[in-house]
XYZ file of C-alpha atoms in Angstrom:
732
model
C 76.679 93.518 97.519
C 79.257 95.563 99.435
C 78.053 97.080 102.689
C 77.156 100.738 102.171
C 75.315 101.222 105.453
C 78.079 103.584 106.617
C 77.235 106.026 103.816
C 74.742 108.841 104.272
C 71.462 108.930 102.364
C 72.709 111.060 99.458
C 75.905 109.010 99.125
C 73.900 105.759 98.987
C 71.622 107.300 96.355
C 74.643 108.003 94.143
C 76.107 104.509 94.652
C 72.831 102.746 93.867
C 72.234 104.692 90.634
C 74.373 102.569 88.320
C 72.581 102.969 84.980
C 72.481 106.015 82.719
C 74.072 109.445 83.142
C 74.648 110.659 86.696
C 75.932 114.020 87.949
C 77.239 113.969 91.514
C 77.791 117.484 92.843
C 80.234 116.704 95.634
C 81.041 119.549 98.006
C 84.456 119.843 99.626
C 85.062 117.109 102.221
C 81.814 115.296 101.360
C 83.312 111.812 100.897
C 83.285 111.623 97.101
C 86.119 109.069 96.959
C 84.028 106.663 99.026
C 81.121 107.169 96.624
C 83.325 106.572 93.571
C 84.856 103.370 94.900
C 81.613 101.942 96.281
C 79.831 102.683 92.993
C 82.612 100.923 91.045
C 82.392 97.953 93.411
C 78.610 97.745 93.040
C 78.824 97.792 89.229
C 81.376 94.965 89.271
C 79.420 92.883 91.790
C 76.353 93.206 89.576
C 78.257 91.316 86.870
C 80.346 93.819 84.923
C 83.981 92.708 84.394
C 86.382 95.055 86.231
C 88.330 95.808 83.035
C 85.107 97.239 81.552
C 85.044 100.026 84.162
C 87.009 103.209 83.430
C 87.550 105.479 86.458
C 89.371 108.705 85.617
C 90.790 111.174 88.111
C 93.328 114.008 87.921
C 96.319 112.753 89.928
C 98.143 109.450 90.027
C 97.886 109.579 93.809
C 94.071 109.759 93.693
C 93.926 106.971 91.096
C 96.137 104.785 93.272
C 93.886 105.414 96.278
C 90.785 104.391 94.299
C 92.472 101.207 93.108
C 93.690 100.321 96.622
C 90.217 100.835 98.058
C 88.700 98.665 95.328
C 91.192 95.894 96.060
C 90.208 96.187 99.726
C 86.537 95.741 98.811
C 86.738 93.259 95.917
C 90.088 91.549 96.322
C 92.584 91.308 93.469
C 89.981 91.833 90.735
C 89.593 95.407 92.001
C 93.062 96.072 90.586
C 91.827 95.329 87.052
C 89.706 98.493 86.926
C 91.168 101.170 84.659
C 91.636 103.659 87.532
C 94.045 106.293 86.206
C 94.474 109.858 85.026
C 93.297 111.119 81.622
C 96.873 111.221 80.375
C 97.719 107.736 81.664
C 94.607 106.255 80.031
C 95.357 107.988 76.730
C 98.998 106.879 76.773
C 97.847 103.283 77.284
C 95.469 103.577 74.331
C 98.101 105.229 72.132
C 100.708 102.570 72.961
C 98.368 100.154 71.219
C 96.788 102.299 68.505
C 99.093 105.198 67.576
C 100.402 103.420 64.472
C 97.205 104.523 62.705
C 98.432 108.110 63.041
C 101.904 107.390 61.631
C 103.800 107.263 64.941
C 105.721 104.326 66.374
C 104.459 102.710 69.590
C 107.800 103.409 71.279
C 107.087 107.161 71.354
C 108.485 109.238 74.206
C 106.762 112.012 76.149
C 108.349 115.461 76.384
C 107.986 117.423 79.623
C 107.782 121.215 79.815
C 111.560 121.615 79.874
C 111.895 119.433 76.765
C 109.190 121.483 75.024
C 111.052 124.724 75.730
C 114.288 123.298 74.338
C 112.554 122.233 71.136
C 110.781 125.577 70.806
C 114.004 127.534 71.301
C 115.544 125.499 68.482
C 112.455 126.143 66.333
C 112.690 129.900 66.919
C 116.369 129.828 66.028
C 115.671 127.858 62.842
C 113.008 130.381 61.796
C 115.327 133.292 62.639
C 113.214 134.662 65.491
C 114.921 136.203 68.525
C 113.643 134.410 71.652
C 114.102 137.666 73.592
C 111.373 139.202 71.426
C 109.294 136.069 70.802
C 108.912 134.349 74.172
C 109.138 130.533 73.812
C 106.726 129.943 76.705
C 104.152 132.340 75.242
C 104.377 130.506 71.903
C 103.936 127.128 73.609
C 100.956 128.416 75.601
C 99.123 129.510 72.459
C 99.976 126.195 70.759
C 98.560 124.380 73.781
C 95.305 126.333 73.532
C 95.162 125.591 69.808
C 95.536 121.861 70.458
C 92.801 122.030 73.102
C 90.546 123.585 70.432
C 91.628 120.924 67.909
C 93.251 123.532 65.667
C 96.175 122.596 63.431
C 98.674 125.316 62.406
C 96.596 126.419 59.394
C 93.417 126.644 61.457
C 95.242 128.665 64.119
C 96.497 131.131 61.498
C 92.990 131.409 60.002
C 91.472 132.124 63.439
C 93.232 135.509 63.619
C 94.499 136.369 60.108
C 95.388 139.960 61.021
C 97.255 139.171 64.235
C 101.023 139.249 63.775
C 101.835 137.128 66.848
C 99.317 134.433 65.865
C 100.953 134.202 62.414
C 104.355 133.728 64.055
C 102.974 131.079 66.425
C 101.263 129.152 63.615
C 104.582 129.053 61.737
C 106.402 127.851 64.863
C 103.579 125.379 65.563
C 104.051 123.664 62.206
C 107.808 123.229 62.624
C 107.449 122.286 66.299
C 105.051 119.447 65.443
C 107.349 118.257 62.675
C 110.266 118.138 65.113
C 108.186 116.109 67.580
C 106.912 113.755 64.873
C 110.432 113.170 63.514
C 111.604 112.355 67.051
C 108.585 110.065 67.604
C 107.713 112.207 70.614
C 104.544 113.694 72.088
C 104.035 116.594 74.462
C 101.333 116.540 77.165
C 98.757 118.220 74.926
C 99.447 115.718 72.130
C 98.575 112.823 74.440
C 94.981 114.040 74.596
C 94.797 115.636 71.144
C 96.064 112.562 69.305
C 93.697 110.258 71.203
C 90.750 112.453 70.198
C 92.037 112.582 66.603
C 92.422 108.804 66.632
C 88.806 108.328 67.722
C 87.506 110.804 65.145
C 89.579 109.290 62.355
C 89.410 105.565 63.167
C 85.764 104.681 63.803
C 86.533 101.000 64.418
C 89.052 101.918 67.125
C 86.476 104.169 68.796
C 83.849 101.420 68.601
C 86.253 98.970 70.265
C 86.808 101.243 73.285
C 83.111 102.118 73.476
C 82.375 98.386 73.759
C 85.203 97.839 76.189
C 84.223 100.567 78.668
C 80.571 99.979 79.436
C 80.791 102.173 82.567
C 82.733 105.408 82.831
C 83.309 107.462 85.987
C 85.065 110.848 85.867
C 86.296 112.565 89.025
C 86.913 116.346 89.282
C 84.776 116.912 86.183
C 84.816 120.674 86.758
C 88.528 120.631 85.857
C 88.130 119.051 82.416
C 89.095 120.963 79.267
C 87.632 120.784 75.753
C 89.703 117.774 74.659
C 88.813 115.808 77.784
C 85.152 116.716 77.281
C 85.316 115.450 73.677
C 87.094 112.278 74.720
C 84.532 111.441 77.417
C 81.597 112.312 75.164
C 82.810 109.972 72.405
C 83.536 107.074 74.747
C 80.146 107.366 76.489
C 78.060 107.979 73.361
C 77.118 104.312 72.826
C 75.934 103.292 76.321
C 75.553 106.656 78.167
C 76.539 105.004 81.458
C 78.522 108.059 82.453
C 78.946 109.225 86.031
C 80.728 112.543 86.557
C 81.681 113.713 90.032
C 82.724 117.269 90.669
C 82.182 120.565 92.367
C 81.543 123.614 90.217
C 82.537 125.714 93.234
C 86.070 124.256 93.048
C 86.743 124.951 89.362
C 90.070 126.804 89.668
C 92.119 125.767 86.641
C 90.792 128.097 83.952
C 94.380 129.201 83.270
C 95.146 125.605 82.227
C 92.205 125.435 79.846
C 89.635 123.891 82.205
C 86.117 125.065 81.413
C 83.463 125.153 84.114
C 80.826 124.969 81.372
C 81.456 121.216 81.061
C 79.890 120.530 84.446
C 77.314 123.351 84.293
C 75.913 122.052 80.973
C 75.948 118.329 81.819
C 72.158 118.174 82.129
C 71.750 119.810 78.707
C 73.995 117.188 77.141
C 72.229 114.369 79.018
C 68.599 115.447 79.645
C 67.829 112.142 81.355
C 70.659 112.610 83.860
C 70.065 112.143 87.566
C 71.622 114.773 89.852
C 72.741 114.005 93.420
C 74.121 116.695 95.725
C 76.591 115.704 98.443
C 76.401 118.589 100.917
C 77.362 116.980 104.236
C 80.961 117.882 104.998
C 83.006 115.494 107.170
C 86.164 117.623 107.265
C 85.557 121.070 108.689
C 83.806 122.798 111.574
C 80.607 124.789 111.204
C 82.384 128.142 111.514
C 84.751 127.313 108.651
C 81.906 126.084 106.433
C 79.861 129.187 107.203
C 82.729 131.352 105.895
C 83.052 129.129 102.796
C 79.309 129.153 102.061
C 79.101 132.936 102.470
C 81.927 133.713 100.076
C 80.922 131.274 97.316
C 77.280 132.407 97.457
C 78.427 135.642 95.780
C 79.152 133.724 92.538
C 76.388 133.584 89.928
C 77.856 130.861 87.662
C 77.192 127.843 89.869
C 74.744 124.993 90.383
C 74.150 125.927 93.998
C 74.560 123.933 97.209
C 75.175 124.620 100.885
C 77.692 122.634 102.891
C 76.774 121.554 106.415
C 78.415 119.418 109.064
C 77.711 117.477 112.213
C 81.113 118.450 113.615
C 79.793 121.358 115.662
C 80.600 125.090 115.265
C 84.219 124.884 116.453
C 86.516 127.880 116.882
C 85.554 131.084 115.054
C 87.520 131.936 111.930
C 90.177 134.426 113.077
C 90.938 137.542 111.031
C 94.398 138.968 111.784
C 95.499 142.364 110.472
C 99.250 142.991 110.688
C 101.346 145.996 109.774
C 103.575 144.223 107.228
C 104.456 140.872 105.671
C 107.166 140.512 108.340
C 104.586 140.729 111.111
C 102.324 138.329 109.221
C 105.146 135.768 109.125
C 105.928 136.393 112.774
C 102.309 135.790 113.794
C 102.371 132.470 111.935
C 105.542 131.204 113.609
C 104.432 132.313 117.081
C 101.020 130.683 116.645
C 102.593 127.422 115.458
C 104.914 127.352 118.466
C 102.102 128.164 120.893
C 99.835 125.416 119.567
C 102.761 122.974 119.370
C 103.410 123.623 123.061
C 99.790 122.629 123.675
C 100.230 119.285 121.916
C 99.821 120.002 118.211
C 102.262 118.521 115.682
C 104.060 120.716 113.155
C 102.470 118.659 110.348
C 99.057 119.958 111.471
C 99.787 123.407 110.005
C 99.619 124.671 106.439
C 100.425 128.154 105.150
C 98.563 129.016 101.931
C 99.342 131.883 99.576
C 98.133 133.050 96.174
C 101.643 133.411 94.689
C 104.909 131.550 95.329
C 106.672 134.893 95.855
C 104.827 135.291 99.164
C 106.594 132.385 100.849
C 109.978 134.052 101.400
C 109.264 135.927 104.621
C 107.371 132.991 106.112
C 110.282 130.670 105.348
C 112.736 133.090 106.933
C 110.670 133.425 110.107
C 110.102 129.682 110.468
C 113.803 129.087 109.991
C 114.683 131.727 112.621
C 112.306 130.064 115.094
C 113.657 126.560 114.440
C 110.352 125.293 113.056
C 110.720 122.490 110.458
C 108.854 123.165 107.201
C 108.538 122.009 103.615
C 107.644 124.044 100.551
C 105.555 122.137 98.013
C 106.146 123.203 94.438
C 109.914 123.544 94.194
C 112.161 121.600 91.857
C 110.998 118.019 91.361
C 113.414 115.122 91.745
C 112.905 114.267 88.064
C 113.696 117.865 87.062
C 117.254 117.720 88.429
C 119.876 117.876 85.673
C 121.649 114.641 86.647
C 118.355 112.723 86.895
C 117.244 114.078 83.505
C 120.617 112.950 82.095
C 120.136 109.369 83.268
C 116.504 109.389 82.179
C 117.702 110.544 78.739
C 119.868 107.400 78.494
C 116.823 105.253 79.282
C 114.674 107.223 76.830
C 117.218 106.794 74.015
C 117.407 103.069 74.714
C 113.612 102.953 74.380
C 113.384 105.348 71.400
C 116.754 105.863 69.637
C 115.281 108.465 67.272
C 114.610 111.007 70.031
C 117.062 113.689 68.864
C 116.457 115.911 71.879
C 117.579 113.270 74.358
C 120.414 112.030 72.127
C 122.004 115.472 71.838
C 121.749 115.790 75.640
C 123.851 112.692 76.348
C 126.038 111.997 73.314
C 128.754 114.126 74.937
C 127.690 113.635 78.557
C 130.083 112.458 79.976
C 132.472 114.196 77.542
C 133.414 111.986 74.580
C 134.967 114.614 72.362
C 131.680 115.391 70.599
C 131.448 119.102 71.338
C 128.852 121.676 70.352
C 130.262 121.886 66.827
C 130.111 118.099 66.381
C 126.503 118.006 67.603
C 125.627 120.852 65.224
C 127.116 118.926 62.280
C 125.202 115.806 63.371
C 121.923 117.751 63.466
C 122.568 119.419 60.107
C 123.258 116.093 58.384
C 120.170 114.518 59.942
C 118.015 117.436 58.740
C 119.547 117.275 55.243
C 118.922 113.546 54.858
C 115.557 113.475 56.635
C 116.666 110.933 59.243
C 117.319 110.982 62.987
C 120.600 111.983 64.590
C 120.960 108.408 65.847
C 120.823 107.081 62.276
C 123.536 109.532 61.188
C 125.676 108.653 64.233
C 125.174 104.941 63.537
C 126.466 105.440 59.966
C 128.957 108.192 60.796
C 131.820 106.379 59.066
C 130.052 107.043 55.734
C 129.957 110.837 56.312
C 133.228 112.695 55.522
C 132.075 115.569 57.760
C 132.147 113.189 60.756
C 135.407 111.373 59.982
C 137.076 112.578 63.185
C 134.122 111.515 65.342
C 133.145 108.335 63.475
C 134.574 105.818 65.951
C 133.199 107.679 68.986
C 129.716 107.938 67.487
C 129.519 104.355 66.247
C 130.771 103.055 69.604
C 128.071 105.122 71.315
C 125.268 103.815 69.086
C 126.475 100.220 69.492
C 126.274 100.592 73.268
C 122.732 102.012 73.036
C 121.659 99.218 70.679
C 123.153 96.585 72.995
C 121.391 98.114 75.982
C 118.144 98.088 73.999
C 118.485 94.337 73.527
C 119.387 93.908 77.194
C 116.207 95.783 78.185
C 114.172 92.906 76.738
C 116.009 90.300 78.818
C 116.672 91.633 82.328
C 114.713 93.409 85.092
C 114.832 97.207 84.985
C 117.150 97.645 88.017
C 119.708 95.397 86.292
C 119.337 97.392 83.079
C 119.966 100.600 85.012
C 123.101 99.099 86.574
C 124.344 98.378 83.051
C 123.564 101.961 81.970
C 125.479 103.321 84.965
C 128.470 101.155 84.118
C 128.562 101.640 80.350
C 127.721 105.350 80.286
C 130.559 106.339 82.605
C 128.304 109.006 84.161
C 128.734 107.987 87.834
C 132.502 107.740 87.384
C 132.543 111.274 85.959
C 130.900 112.537 89.163
C 133.236 110.496 91.372
C 136.274 111.908 89.581
C 135.156 115.486 90.285
C 135.134 114.677 94.027
C 133.388 117.815 95.311
C 130.299 118.301 97.462
C 128.030 119.204 94.533
C 129.100 116.152 92.505
C 128.685 113.849 95.498
C 125.138 115.175 95.934
C 124.415 114.645 92.235
C 125.789 111.101 92.458
C 123.388 110.397 95.336
C 120.483 111.475 93.106
C 121.724 109.291 90.256
C 121.758 106.306 92.615
C 118.388 107.300 94.142
C 116.867 106.952 90.683
C 117.519 103.229 91.010
C 115.236 103.208 94.075
C 112.458 104.669 91.924
C 113.097 102.052 89.252
C 113.093 99.216 91.815
C 109.859 100.524 93.334
C 108.216 100.561 89.912
C 109.518 97.045 89.154
C 107.885 95.728 92.332
C 104.529 97.495 91.984
C 103.791 97.359 88.241
C 101.617 94.553 86.922
C 103.765 94.164 83.799
C 106.944 96.204 84.367
C 108.694 97.481 81.261
C 111.063 100.273 80.313
C 108.281 102.026 78.389
C 105.941 101.698 81.356
C 108.473 103.251 83.733
C 109.124 106.141 81.346
C 105.370 106.751 80.997
C 104.873 106.725 84.770
C 107.627 109.267 85.413
C 106.561 111.486 82.496
C 103.048 111.765 83.949
C 104.254 112.370 87.508
C 102.886 115.510 89.258
C 103.846 117.528 92.339
C 100.845 116.333 94.335
C 101.711 112.693 93.642
C 104.882 113.153 95.711
C 103.226 114.948 98.613
C 103.427 113.020 101.869
C 102.186 114.157 105.276
C 104.413 111.763 107.244
C 107.112 114.377 107.942
C 106.511 116.433 111.077
C 106.875 119.791 109.345
C 104.745 122.826 108.531
C 103.593 122.801 104.886
C 103.864 125.895 102.678
C 102.100 125.909 99.294
C 99.957 127.868 96.858
C 96.192 127.486 97.066
C 96.189 125.795 93.648
C 98.638 123.158 94.907
C 96.537 122.511 98.045
C 93.428 121.319 96.241
C 92.548 117.826 97.473
C 94.465 118.212 100.755
C 93.331 119.045 104.291
C 95.009 120.270 107.489
C 93.854 120.818 111.076
C 95.087 124.447 111.024
C 95.408 126.710 107.978
C 96.898 130.201 107.627
C 95.463 131.985 104.571
C 97.918 134.820 103.887
C 97.925 137.965 101.774
C 94.173 138.597 101.824
C 94.449 141.964 100.121
C 93.054 143.414 96.906
C 95.629 143.013 94.133
C 97.015 139.840 95.712
C 93.913 137.766 96.429
C 92.026 138.475 94.226
C 94.922 139.217 91.896
C 95.271 142.540 90.124
C 94.739 141.006 86.675
C 91.260 139.787 87.589
C 89.918 143.105 88.884
C 88.016 144.139 85.741
C 86.916 140.683 84.578
C 83.764 139.311 86.289
C 84.522 135.730 85.145
C 88.074 135.979 86.515
C 86.777 137.327 89.841
C 84.411 134.360 90.078
C 87.350 131.980 89.573
C 89.351 133.848 92.229
C 86.367 133.498 94.569
C 86.246 129.743 93.882
C 89.967 129.659 94.693
C 89.222 131.373 98.010
C 86.495 128.784 98.680
C 89.030 126.004 98.057
C 91.499 127.651 100.444
C 88.940 128.010 103.241
C 87.744 124.405 102.934
C 91.277 123.004 103.376
C 90.974 123.813 107.106
C 89.551 121.210 109.478
C 89.564 122.915 112.899
C 91.213 126.335 112.769
C 91.420 128.963 110.043
C 93.463 132.160 110.281
C 92.823 134.801 107.596
C 95.720 137.269 107.423
C 96.196 140.606 105.686
C 98.831 143.312 106.011
C 98.512 147.089 105.906
C 101.641 147.247 103.771
C 103.448 144.521 101.833
C 106.807 144.472 100.088
C 106.501 142.305 96.988
C 108.703 142.230 93.893
C 110.787 145.054 95.396
C 107.861 147.458 95.792
C 105.920 148.381 98.926
C 102.142 148.468 98.399
C 99.297 149.580 100.657
C 96.388 147.530 99.358
C 92.907 147.490 100.905
C 91.618 144.344 102.549
C 90.388 141.658 100.142
C 86.698 141.808 99.282
C 86.565 138.096 100.156
C 87.166 138.883 103.837
C 83.957 140.877 104.028
C 82.098 138.285 101.975
C 83.073 135.636 104.551
C 81.356 137.759 107.194
C 84.552 138.324 109.182
C 84.686 141.358 111.472
C 88.001 143.247 111.553
C 89.727 142.902 114.929
C 91.289 145.826 116.744
C 94.662 144.732 115.308
C 97.223 141.977 115.764
C 98.605 141.639 119.323
C 101.221 144.121 120.465
C 103.876 141.405 120.182
C 103.601 141.827 116.406
C 104.305 145.552 116.395
C 105.750 146.850 113.125
C 109.370 146.004 112.426
C 110.857 149.210 111.027
C 112.497 148.873 107.645
C 114.969 151.422 106.371
C 113.632 153.402 103.428
C 114.286 151.713 100.109
C 115.514 148.455 101.609
C 114.048 145.113 100.646
C 113.173 142.085 102.708
C 115.561 139.118 102.488
C 115.109 137.161 99.278
C 113.135 133.912 99.424
C 115.285 130.893 100.128
C 116.137 128.854 97.023
C 114.088 125.726 96.309
C 116.362 122.779 96.960
C 114.149 119.873 96.027
C 110.767 118.880 94.620
C 109.509 119.454 98.144
C 112.135 121.768 99.596
C 112.580 121.175 103.276
C 114.005 122.823 106.365
C 114.571 120.642 109.396
C 115.782 121.803 112.783
C 119.559 121.234 112.591
C 121.555 119.633 115.318
C 122.795 122.481 117.487
C 126.483 123.250 117.227
C 126.463 124.195 120.911
C 124.942 122.355 123.846
C 121.668 124.065 124.873
C 122.017 126.013 128.091
C 119.623 125.342 130.948
C 117.259 128.289 131.328
C 114.449 129.135 133.698
C 111.816 131.818 133.906
C 113.441 135.100 134.945
C 116.898 134.404 133.465
C 118.504 137.102 131.321
C 120.081 136.080 128.020
C 121.923 137.548 125.041
C 121.073 136.539 121.468
C 123.497 137.219 118.589
C 120.699 138.721 116.476
C 117.992 139.910 118.862
C 120.195 141.278 121.663
C 119.500 141.162 125.429
C 116.288 139.615 126.723
C 114.382 138.249 129.693
C 113.093 134.649 129.704
C 109.344 134.815 130.320
C 108.566 131.111 130.011
C 110.123 127.712 129.239
C 107.757 125.036 127.880
C 109.188 121.474 127.574
C 108.420 119.803 124.218
C 109.869 116.285 124.024
C 113.649 116.534 123.699
C 113.373 120.275 123.131
C 111.708 123.276 124.777
C 110.000 126.442 123.607
C 111.510 129.620 124.986
C 109.456 132.791 125.286
C 111.886 135.706 125.582
C 111.205 139.451 125.833
C 114.058 141.150 123.966
C 114.799 144.788 124.678
C 115.034 145.853 121.027
C 112.966 143.346 119.019
C 110.065 142.512 121.333
C 108.841 139.175 122.636
C 109.775 136.121 120.580
C 109.283 132.388 120.824
C 112.228 130.188 119.871
C 112.988 126.478 119.957
C 115.799 125.978 122.507
C 117.904 123.472 120.524
C 117.843 125.615 117.412
C 118.646 128.797 119.340
C 121.555 127.228 121.260
C 124.381 128.405 118.920
C 123.084 131.997 119.096
C 122.057 132.214 122.758
C 124.130 132.746 125.923
C 123.301 133.591 129.509
C 123.717 137.322 130.125
C 125.713 137.842 133.289
C 125.787 141.646 133.037
């Protein structure tokens, strides 16, 4: 048996309970990953083959961590456990079994951008104006219908008198036909079709019930109806189901997650054992006291109280500022002060309820020369040039994917313009075949006589690359795609800064492909496409960079930081205005607040502003009810250094900086001018802040923090190297 002596009593109890249903209520920071991996290891060491253990979690990053820990405990056999996300597990099952539903195993997965493109085409085909019928709203309702296992007819019947529902059901039917004809699935289909497969093919269900004799589900509070059905069917035969979760951290109701799944577990499995993990290893006592106080106000919960042996620590600090500008200023000054005392920039995280709140914080950090990264911007795989090259790979894998074919057939330009693509699509629709099939036989269509050679040459190249994919490693295949597509050469010929940057991303994709080739057990083109399709923001998050992290509270779940700034704690922002009259929505907002508080390890700053400019309008919202529920006493006010910055009537704050990458980053640039040597008492002139007196100079590695009292804008802290181009000695 593996050594579990390092676990606490409740953790050991959960690990040692290997038979029958088990509910582990794991509070924030209570070591649930250790429990999951040790329980898996114990099951395997008691004689169960590793491939008979299914361990599901919600991010690829978490699944990878579980698998790595198991390999550390068990050796190579630990890697045979099915440790993966719901979607990854379902894709693996569908790759083997989807033929029973009429699809081909080489199906492709459409991301949200692909879904919108298909839906816009559907709306156009049905003569609906997308300005009046929002494509995203239609897709959202279709997603909810799939989660409820409703087909288009069932959706229409659910609200026969609702005009919008009738429109959506009509769009739903054509949308699914378009996906089926392209042999493509969206994210909801991955789950919905697996559930349909199990309901329809009893022998297939029986096979997977026999295969997975032990099932462990992490973050069970975040499961939706389809995931609940899937787990229930798989566990029905043996009932060796362990679910780990925290009802107090159920924050994804807007995505379809239902907290009822975890709250009703004991009704579904009356013989279930329940273990509560309440010892927190992450945070201080003061932080946990605030978390426990706020979540205690919720009625829809199992109930538990977090405690820690870490000691009380620093009190949670409530800071009231005049405006969002002062809030941002307090954050940057605090970061610089603590950095001067030895903290790293990576120790700090700024949390907000809405992405729109980040703009002022970004501006202030940039002005102070503090490196930062914003999690939640454009992903690498969402960049146009990367999607173009991925489309080539997807067409090689599944030639009948019309969406991807129409993206690249004239990219680079081959003389097949919008009109030619329209003719191609019309002929494919008329004959009930894919665009690739029409292009392949274009010399038999009079309408395509002018384009016949171009189209047949294109399809021959794709077919040849498809054969090559079976013979060579993926990096070599990608080299061939780069060469035969002409895409890199197109970017080289443009020879401008934007094209050079796009070319770098095209080449960086090869690094991703090479990394997959090295790490995958059985690398394949389909496997790489599946891995990238199921990629999430959190999977890319790394804490190696020495930079302050900015993110929404939703994005922060599962992460932890020594110091956390929780911003915008005002009614109408957190909790949001839409939740004010809905008790269930307020409870979810309160759980979101609980998640935010428990991200902090040592210091927590709760910030609110007396006035806030947001979406071009200045609001004077009262302090969030959650502040009082945490038991925080209002201070006299923020320090005088954060006095209000006057804003001319009707003027807006600078717009948020554009997102430049999946994790957009700002790093302290190399100064254009050599930093001047300054000492306490020197007078200086700054191009933006005017004349000032140096109050203090604190060395920080190769840089220094300057504390300067400016005559017009008050006392500010700046990094010397960053300030160098704007700062001169004032000899007046």
